XYZ file of C-alpha atoms in Angstrom:
578
model
C 11.224 -13.243 18.212
C 11.064 -9.726 16.777
C 7.820 -9.935 14.800
C 5.979 -7.851 17.406
C 7.162 -4.585 19.026
C 9.702 -4.622 21.825
C 10.717 -2.203 24.610
C 14.222 -0.711 24.743
C 15.629 -0.541 28.278
C 19.068 0.956 27.573
C 21.329 1.985 24.702
C 24.964 2.428 25.778
C 28.061 3.184 23.682
C 30.748 0.568 24.421
C 34.332 1.486 25.199
C 37.347 0.513 23.130
C 38.263 -2.422 25.368
C 34.701 -3.752 25.365
C 34.609 -3.454 21.577
C 37.844 -5.464 21.352
C 36.457 -8.213 23.657
C 33.251 -8.377 21.603
C 35.281 -8.689 18.406
C 37.378 -11.510 19.881
C 34.225 -13.295 21.031
C 32.694 -13.092 17.555
C 35.860 -14.294 15.862
C 36.174 -17.222 18.281
C 32.531 -18.307 17.966
C 32.553 -18.290 14.146
C 36.097 -19.740 13.807
C 37.646 -16.688 12.193
C 41.264 -15.556 12.499
C 41.427 -12.330 14.537
C 44.315 -10.587 12.807
C 44.192 -6.813 13.203
C 46.617 -6.297 10.324
C 44.117 -7.711 7.795
C 40.740 -6.136 7.141
C 37.799 -8.483 6.571
C 34.121 -7.557 6.206
C 33.494 -9.006 9.667
C 36.351 -7.020 11.224
C 35.135 -3.815 9.590
C 31.989 -4.006 11.752
C 34.243 -3.297 14.761
C 36.531 -0.724 13.111
C 38.170 2.110 15.011
C 35.802 4.747 13.633
C 32.594 2.748 14.029
C 30.313 3.396 16.987
C 29.327 0.091 18.583
C 26.467 0.220 21.102
C 24.884 -2.310 23.433
C 21.083 -2.187 23.337
C 19.169 -4.093 26.007
C 15.527 -4.710 25.209
C 12.525 -6.739 26.303
C 10.642 -8.622 23.589
C 6.862 -8.816 23.304
C 6.959 -12.126 25.241
C 9.028 -10.581 28.083
C 12.328 -12.162 27.019
C 15.491 -10.091 27.717
C 17.698 -9.755 24.631
C 20.986 -7.908 24.094
C 21.538 -6.380 20.651
C 24.865 -5.015 19.391
C 24.727 -2.239 16.797
C 27.425 -0.818 14.532
C 26.690 2.755 13.407
C 23.033 2.309 14.469
C 22.646 -0.861 12.390
C 22.037 -4.122 14.354
C 24.815 -6.646 13.660
C 24.473 -9.308 16.391
C 21.983 -10.242 19.089
C 22.423 -12.567 22.036
C 19.881 -15.337 22.618
C 20.157 -18.762 24.283
C 23.745 -17.978 25.245
C 24.854 -17.480 21.626
C 25.635 -14.527 19.416
C 23.395 -14.663 16.355
C 24.152 -12.482 13.310
C 21.489 -10.277 11.791
C 20.637 -10.224 8.087
C 22.764 -7.075 7.721
C 25.838 -8.994 8.926
C 25.084 -11.952 6.666
C 24.761 -9.659 3.648
C 28.321 -8.415 4.179
C 29.611 -11.873 5.282
C 27.562 -14.422 3.253
C 29.690 -17.443 4.332
C 29.579 -16.728 8.066
C 27.079 -19.543 8.823
C 25.657 -22.407 6.702
C 22.468 -21.626 4.817
C 19.256 -23.519 4.100
C 17.312 -22.638 0.955
C 13.539 -22.326 0.560
C 11.033 -21.060 -1.995
C 10.203 -17.300 -2.250
C 6.537 -18.044 -1.455
C 7.577 -19.195 2.038
C 8.970 -15.773 3.015
C 5.551 -14.197 3.906
C 4.891 -17.153 6.247
C 8.251 -16.654 7.958
C 7.554 -12.926 8.248
C 4.349 -13.744 10.153
C 6.253 -15.744 12.778
C 6.255 -19.283 11.364
C 9.244 -21.619 11.602
C 10.850 -23.138 8.507
C 9.473 -26.658 8.035
C 11.292 -29.586 6.440
C 8.947 -29.785 3.388
C 9.882 -26.170 2.586
C 13.605 -26.953 2.255
C 15.053 -27.000 -1.275
C 18.238 -29.085 -1.396
C 20.331 -30.767 -4.050
C 20.037 -34.504 -3.700
C 18.170 -36.829 -1.360
C 21.081 -38.583 0.341
C 22.284 -38.159 3.909
C 25.109 -35.885 2.707
C 22.590 -33.354 1.316
C 21.710 -32.344 4.911
C 25.330 -31.515 5.777
C 27.014 -32.162 9.103
C 25.230 -30.002 11.629
C 24.251 -30.392 15.244
C 21.072 -29.379 17.010
C 20.838 -25.620 17.868
C 23.520 -24.709 15.323
C 23.143 -21.201 13.905
C 22.006 -21.269 10.258
C 20.828 -18.733 7.713
C 17.799 -19.005 5.419
C 17.889 -17.794 1.818
C 15.698 -18.146 -1.266
C 16.136 -20.088 -4.482
C 16.032 -16.811 -6.423
C 18.613 -14.964 -4.275
C 21.620 -16.141 -2.287
C 21.301 -13.267 0.209
C 19.966 -14.307 3.614
C 16.402 -13.397 4.584
C 16.427 -14.952 8.043
C 18.488 -16.429 10.879
C 17.568 -19.277 13.190
C 18.616 -22.357 15.150
C 18.454 -25.909 13.831
C 15.654 -27.866 15.442
C 17.384 -31.228 14.842
C 20.773 -32.547 13.898
C 21.543 -33.509 10.296
C 21.025 -37.226 11.080
C 17.640 -36.551 12.653
C 16.600 -34.298 9.748
C 17.441 -37.117 7.327
C 15.441 -39.618 9.386
C 12.392 -37.357 9.937
C 10.743 -38.578 6.767
C 10.171 -35.063 5.399
C 8.007 -33.856 8.323
C 8.549 -31.461 11.227
C 10.400 -28.254 11.980
C 13.793 -27.699 10.386
C 14.826 -24.186 11.521
C 13.451 -22.315 14.545
C 13.390 -18.765 13.183
C 14.854 -16.084 15.456
C 15.114 -13.088 13.091
C 13.539 -12.442 9.661
C 13.952 -9.713 7.068
C 11.238 -7.107 7.642
C 10.754 -7.660 11.389
C 11.197 -5.048 14.124
C 14.898 -5.794 14.578
C 15.532 -5.189 10.864
C 13.685 -1.856 11.169
C 15.325 -0.906 14.473
C 16.706 2.314 12.975
C 14.660 3.433 9.912
C 17.421 5.755 8.674
C 19.807 2.831 7.997
C 17.313 0.205 6.795
C 18.499 -1.698 3.736
C 16.668 -3.884 1.226
C 17.801 -7.414 0.362
C 20.799 -7.200 -2.023
C 20.915 -9.361 -5.137
C 23.672 -11.972 -4.746
C 22.693 -14.444 -7.485
C 20.334 -17.418 -7.497
C 21.081 -20.478 -5.369
C 19.508 -23.280 -7.375
C 17.331 -23.546 -10.442
C 14.280 -25.555 -9.462
C 13.220 -27.804 -12.395
C 9.776 -27.217 -13.807
C 7.279 -29.747 -15.121
C 8.460 -29.111 -18.672
C 11.908 -30.516 -17.765
C 10.435 -33.992 -17.148
C 8.983 -36.293 -19.841
C 5.278 -37.114 -19.456
C 4.222 -40.419 -17.937
C 4.096 -43.244 -20.425
C 6.560 -41.631 -22.845
C 9.463 -43.452 -24.444
C 12.633 -44.035 -22.458
C 15.453 -41.549 -22.758
C 17.832 -42.418 -25.578
C 21.495 -43.072 -24.884
C 24.042 -40.358 -25.583
C 25.407 -41.967 -28.767
C 21.910 -42.234 -30.277
C 21.238 -38.590 -29.447
C 24.465 -37.532 -31.213
C 23.592 -39.561 -34.281
C 20.120 -38.037 -34.400
C 21.622 -34.552 -34.194
C 24.047 -35.297 -37.027
C 21.222 -36.611 -39.199
C 19.134 -33.536 -38.488
C 22.051 -31.265 -39.496
C 22.540 -33.184 -42.763
C 18.826 -33.107 -43.574
C 18.688 -29.381 -42.825
C 21.526 -28.788 -45.302
C 19.649 -30.707 -47.958
C 16.325 -28.968 -47.272
C 17.039 -25.323 -46.442
C 13.352 -24.445 -46.693
C 12.600 -26.586 -43.666
C 14.531 -24.163 -41.439
C 12.164 -21.382 -42.318
C 9.166 -23.552 -41.511
C 10.565 -24.562 -38.142
C 11.519 -21.024 -37.237
C 8.062 -19.765 -38.155
C 6.459 -22.441 -35.969
C 8.759 -21.536 -33.076
C 7.986 -17.870 -33.566
C 4.248 -18.553 -33.473
C 4.708 -20.568 -30.264
C 6.691 -17.710 -28.713
C 4.004 -15.227 -29.734
C 1.348 -17.457 -28.196
C 3.320 -17.529 -24.937
C 3.723 -13.766 -24.958
C 0.019 -13.223 -25.657
C -1.075 -15.135 -22.553
C -3.415 -12.910 -20.536
C -2.075 -11.671 -17.188
C -3.275 -13.323 -14.011
C -6.083 -11.184 -12.457
C -5.076 -12.326 -8.947
C -1.567 -10.904 -9.360
C -2.850 -7.632 -10.817
C -5.380 -7.093 -8.025
C -2.824 -7.890 -5.319
C -0.274 -5.603 -7.009
C -2.857 -2.803 -6.962
C -3.398 -3.409 -3.233
C 0.363 -3.358 -2.528
C 0.674 -0.203 -4.603
C -1.939 1.479 -2.380
C -0.055 0.467 0.788
C 3.243 1.690 -0.646
C 2.004 5.072 -1.914
C -0.908 5.990 0.361
C -0.569 3.686 3.395
C 0.592 6.400 5.801
C -2.101 8.872 4.680
C -5.139 6.581 4.965
C -7.237 7.387 8.012
C -8.266 4.238 9.832
C -10.555 2.604 10.819
C -12.457 2.635 7.523
C -15.299 0.553 6.147
C -14.062 -2.220 3.871
C -16.810 -1.266 1.419
C -15.284 2.228 1.288
C -11.613 1.228 1.322
C -11.775 -1.001 -1.758
C -13.587 1.326 -4.222
C -11.807 4.463 -2.996
C -8.221 3.174 -2.960
C -7.783 -0.292 -4.515
C -10.197 -0.167 -7.457
C -8.651 2.946 -9.108
C -5.246 1.192 -9.118
C -6.521 -1.917 -10.947
C -5.900 -1.834 -14.719
C -8.918 -1.452 -16.949
C -10.647 -4.672 -17.952
C -9.663 -6.554 -14.763
C -12.635 -7.407 -12.550
C -12.809 -9.129 -9.193
C -15.311 -11.726 -10.429
C -12.796 -12.885 -13.075
C -10.194 -13.701 -10.397
C -10.049 -16.647 -8.019
C -11.201 -14.360 -5.188
C -14.614 -13.772 -6.874
C -15.683 -11.372 -4.088
C -14.093 -8.405 -2.320
C -14.676 -10.026 1.080
C -12.724 -13.126 0.038
C -9.859 -10.944 -1.201
C -9.671 -9.087 2.126
C -9.719 -12.369 4.064
C -6.769 -13.590 1.987
C -4.859 -10.373 2.699
C -5.597 -10.777 6.442
C -4.226 -14.340 6.324
C -1.027 -13.048 4.709
C -0.671 -10.418 7.440
C -1.019 -7.376 5.169
C -3.946 -5.847 7.059
C -6.212 -6.289 10.075
C -10.014 -6.170 10.033
C -12.725 -6.075 12.655
C -16.364 -7.069 12.247
C -18.561 -4.495 13.978
C -21.873 -6.020 12.963
C -22.883 -8.995 10.902
C -21.784 -8.258 7.348
C -20.141 -4.891 8.215
C -16.352 -5.000 8.498
C -13.806 -2.244 8.993
C -10.122 -2.078 8.080
C -8.372 -1.290 11.373
C -4.642 -1.551 10.562
C -2.253 -1.825 7.597
C 1.059 -3.684 7.897
C 3.389 -1.311 6.038
C 6.465 -3.211 7.287
C 5.448 -6.489 5.655
C 8.231 -7.887 3.416
C 5.840 -7.958 0.447
C 5.243 -4.217 0.884
C 8.887 -3.346 1.501
C 10.103 -5.239 -1.580
C 7.330 -3.896 -3.841
C 8.209 -1.229 -6.396
C 5.304 1.254 -6.675
C 3.899 2.459 -9.953
C 1.519 5.175 -11.064
C -1.353 4.497 -13.452
C -1.270 6.939 -16.337
C -4.719 7.608 -17.700
C -4.946 8.151 -21.460
C -5.700 11.768 -22.282
C -8.748 12.448 -24.393
C -7.370 14.024 -27.538
C -10.572 13.498 -29.442
C -13.991 14.673 -28.402
C -17.224 12.726 -28.752
C -16.824 8.974 -28.384
C -13.414 9.309 -26.712
C -14.846 11.555 -24.021
C -17.759 9.192 -23.447
C -15.405 6.236 -23.106
C -13.178 8.036 -20.604
C -16.145 9.160 -18.562
C -17.508 5.624 -18.450
C -14.259 4.277 -16.985
C -13.913 6.912 -14.282
C -13.564 5.539 -10.732
C -15.246 7.141 -7.744
C -15.263 10.875 -8.389
C -14.690 12.674 -5.098
C -16.052 16.213 -5.045
C -15.866 19.088 -2.620
C -18.018 22.180 -2.339
C -15.935 25.372 -2.607
C -17.391 28.727 -1.562
C -17.137 31.427 -4.255
C -18.107 35.078 -4.452
C -19.434 36.702 -7.635
C -18.746 40.325 -8.617
C -21.936 42.424 -8.471
C -22.748 46.046 -9.288
C -21.615 47.267 -5.859
C -18.094 45.821 -6.311
C -17.847 46.150 -10.110
C -15.811 49.396 -9.969
C -13.264 47.858 -7.574
C -12.666 44.651 -9.596
C -12.930 46.488 -12.917
C -9.343 47.619 -12.299
C -8.319 43.954 -12.634
C -10.502 43.251 -15.714
C -12.899 41.090 -13.688
C -16.389 41.418 -15.166
C -19.709 41.465 -13.309
C -20.933 37.937 -12.583
C -17.463 36.366 -12.591
C -16.793 34.183 -9.517
C -13.668 34.383 -7.360
C -12.533 32.328 -4.392
C -11.570 34.038 -1.094
C -7.825 33.681 -1.762
C -8.093 35.470 -5.091
C -10.141 38.276 -3.529
C -7.586 38.821 -0.737
C -4.768 38.906 -3.285
C -6.669 41.481 -5.366
C -7.278 43.639 -2.258
C -3.612 43.465 -1.270
C -2.617 44.442 -4.811
C -5.145 47.308 -4.951
C -4.060 48.782 -1.606
C -0.368 48.518 -2.475
C -0.801 49.930 -5.975
C -2.624 53.033 -4.688
C -0.389 53.399 -1.594
C -3.300 53.387 0.860
C -1.467 51.795 3.828
C -0.313 54.143 6.590
C 3.325 53.182 7.490
C 2.830 54.131 11.130
C -0.470 52.431 11.994
C -0.458 49.769 9.210
C -4.113 50.655 8.541
C -5.735 51.208 5.143
C -6.979 54.687 4.220
C -10.178 54.294 2.207
C -10.462 56.029 -1.126
C -13.721 56.859 -2.925
C -14.035 53.400 -4.500
C -13.614 51.612 -1.167
C -15.911 54.070 0.653
C -18.743 53.081 -1.690
C -18.361 49.495 -0.400
C -17.307 49.971 3.234
C -19.109 53.205 4.155
C -17.577 56.362 5.626
C -14.901 54.724 7.771
C -11.537 56.399 7.301
C -9.082 53.754 8.568
C -9.573 49.939 8.612
C -7.225 46.980 8.766
C -6.560 44.961 5.624
C -8.216 41.745 6.933
C -11.362 43.701 7.927
C -11.398 45.375 4.528
C -11.199 42.005 2.721
C -13.966 40.586 4.918
C -16.222 43.577 4.188
C -15.667 43.194 0.438
C -16.468 39.454 0.679
C -19.750 40.186 2.461
C -20.641 42.770 -0.187
C -20.295 40.260 -3.044
C -22.868 37.674 -4.158
C -22.300 34.327 -2.448
C -22.180 31.279 -4.720
C -20.367 27.934 -4.835
C -18.534 25.564 -7.142
C -18.297 21.775 -7.068
C -14.673 20.729 -7.580
C -13.410 17.205 -8.233
C -10.039 15.650 -8.918
C -10.386 16.750 -12.553
C -11.398 20.336 -11.856
C -14.706 22.218 -11.638
C -17.832 20.122 -12.082
C -20.568 22.737 -11.889
C -21.417 26.176 -10.572
C -24.624 27.568 -9.205
C -26.126 30.235 -7.057
C -28.021 27.839 -4.802
C -26.509 24.829 -3.145
C -27.641 21.503 -4.538
C -29.526 19.318 -2.075
C -29.341 15.518 -2.094
C -32.721 14.099 -1.080
C -32.911 10.784 0.783
C -36.384 9.309 1.133
C -38.001 5.944 1.701
C -40.966 4.399 -0.088
C -43.002 1.212 0.083
C -43.229 -1.113 -2.885
C -45.279 -4.227 -3.546
C -45.242 -6.733 -0.752
C -44.752 -3.996 1.889
C -41.040 -3.788 1.050
C -39.097 -0.668 1.978
C -36.790 0.972 -0.552
C -34.381 3.920 -0.299
C -34.545 6.639 -2.968
C -31.565 8.949 -3.596
C -31.887 12.011 -5.847
C -29.589 14.776 -7.209
C -26.345 12.800 -6.991
C -25.229 14.067 -10.391
C -25.303 17.666 -9.117
C -22.228 16.847 -7.031
C -20.341 15.287 -9.929
C -20.782 11.813 -8.462
C -20.508 8.894 -10.862
C -23.927 7.368 -10.108
C -23.093 3.913 -11.503
C -19.937 3.666 -9.366
C -21.853 4.987 -6.373
C -24.465 2.270 -6.914
C -21.736 -0.401 -6.930
C -20.347 0.945 -3.654
C -23.767 0.886 -2.007
C -24.398 -2.588 -3.371
C -21.163 -3.891 -1.810
C -21.456 -1.994 1.468
C -25.150 -2.448 2.197
C -25.431 -5.899 0.560
C -28.560 -4.775 -1.270
C -29.602 -4.652 -4.925
C -29.716 -1.263 -6.645
C -31.471 0.107 -9.731
C -31.358 3.453 -11.503
C -34.568 5.072 -12.749
C -35.464 8.334 -14.457
C -37.967 10.581 -12.689
C -40.146 12.781 -14.951
C -39.583 16.511 -14.425
C -36.221 16.165 -12.657
C -32.607 16.239 -13.799
C -30.434 13.178 -13.626
C -31.293 9.674 -12.486
C -32.704 8.485 -9.188
C -31.016 5.600 -7.391
C -33.250 2.975 -5.764
C -31.787 0.683 -3.060
C -33.698 -2.297 -1.660
C -34.296 -1.810 2.070
C -33.910 1.126 4.421
C -30.242 2.175 4.147
C -30.586 5.903 4.831
C -27.947 5.909 7.557
C -25.376 3.985 5.479
C -25.868 6.242 2.444
C -25.644 9.359 4.638
C -22.312 8.231 6.151
C -20.986 7.285 2.704
C -21.838 10.705 1.243
C -20.402 12.695 4.157
C -17.169 10.676 4.595
C -16.130 9.322 1.216
C -17.647 12.019 -0.999
C -17.221 14.881 1.509
C -20.699 16.244 0.904
C -21.651 18.744 3.659
C -24.275 17.401 6.061
C -26.358 20.539 5.541
C -26.742 19.596 1.854
C -28.395 16.224 2.600
C -32.000 15.853 3.717
C -33.942 12.812 4.844
C -31.882 11.520 7.749
C -35.076 11.429 9.809
C -36.269 8.497 7.658
C -33.394 6.304 8.896
C -34.339 3.022 10.483
C -34.356 3.256 14.258
C -32.207 0.753 16.074
C -34.039 -1.519 18.473
C -33.256 -0.829 22.109
C -31.899 -3.766 24.067
C -34.115 -4.808 26.918
C -32.554 -4.555 30.340
C -32.395 -7.820 32.168
């Protein structure tokens, strides 16, 4: 009912008499004694100091619903002529309504709007009494085997007799409210996670049952005799204890050394991205860009997609779409974009984020090579710098800045502010700078200038240069801007290929860039060395100039003026007018 957004029509604070009538109605419906002298968790929701409001809203399917809040937190909502408690109320009053138990893996399905089916119910026993004594449309809670706290509220689809006679098929609970929906997040400032209230039932595993064809279970007296004999034999042979313990220890070590499941690690990396960076990610974004830029750096080293059950990135994204964690849209055949991220999904809300700590390279040589080989996509940005020349050497010599040393604009403005203040060159009345002999050599014969104009003149007098900066710091410096050349060529069989040069000048990890192009353009890539040029040249099968250009300008933030060859892009065929 509250999976999708709703519209609030009114939010009114109730009076004392209305609060008292609401309290009496709740107590009568749930068969509780309304004694004002005693304080119960349910009565505390309507205390004298609590602010109870009536919120009238319209659901996504145009159904009018009345919600009652206590100190901004929803406690009850009215539907089908009944007052239904929210999960917040059930957490403070666990025994308010009967509960049905299900597996934790069912919760994502309920969060997407599904009802609780009979096969998903976990109950103790198979008799008629295991279904209780309930009538159709009774209010029930839904909890998990791992936690007694409620994660949902709904109405019974059938009576207990009908549930017993259904043969294990059909709907059991029509879900009205689930943890993580819009009603739970009605007021973000008072949102609460599911409290731990102990497990409901321990579901037996396969190891608890003997294999088929094994011997029958021995009677209790035979088991006791066998235990007594084993104790006597252990007293006679004390060395046998050591052997048994060593075997058990080796079995425990073997269990501990089981490799982690790649599926769980990859999904955890994806949830970690949503938890830490979900609000900052600018959407829509190409799926071929989203995975290598955000998900891949969060995956532990040694875990690859092809070693998981997903096998491919596209299959992984489809699985996440089915679970309701994200939304995707196919613009063209084979080109998909991530359009929305569900940050209110229960899997995201209950996930505890972590930060991957990269090992620092204490040793040089092989350690540095190994760390460089495992680097993810290295995003770089061109930063404008200004080098000290002979004309400005006297000015910056006061700050021990040598000729040829590069400074960014912020540093230069700070130096100018320090120089003017140190020499007391600012006129208190006009707030203008009086030029001394050193500044007149740079700015000319002007007597009074403003401080911003003075800084701008000094910047223009210095030698312009640049620096490529990445997440790890400066990559390279140079007087001339590096240019990435995109060209096309024809190989045997009249096949077009795309050639990309000078990627290394921008600190781009060429091998990781090749993987990104391979996934995004669905084309094979090879790296070749060109005689007489620095770095390697990347060859991509087919004409993918436009895709590579967009990848460089968006993901790697390379200025468009530093890329040539866009004119070789494949022209799109014009649709004929009918």
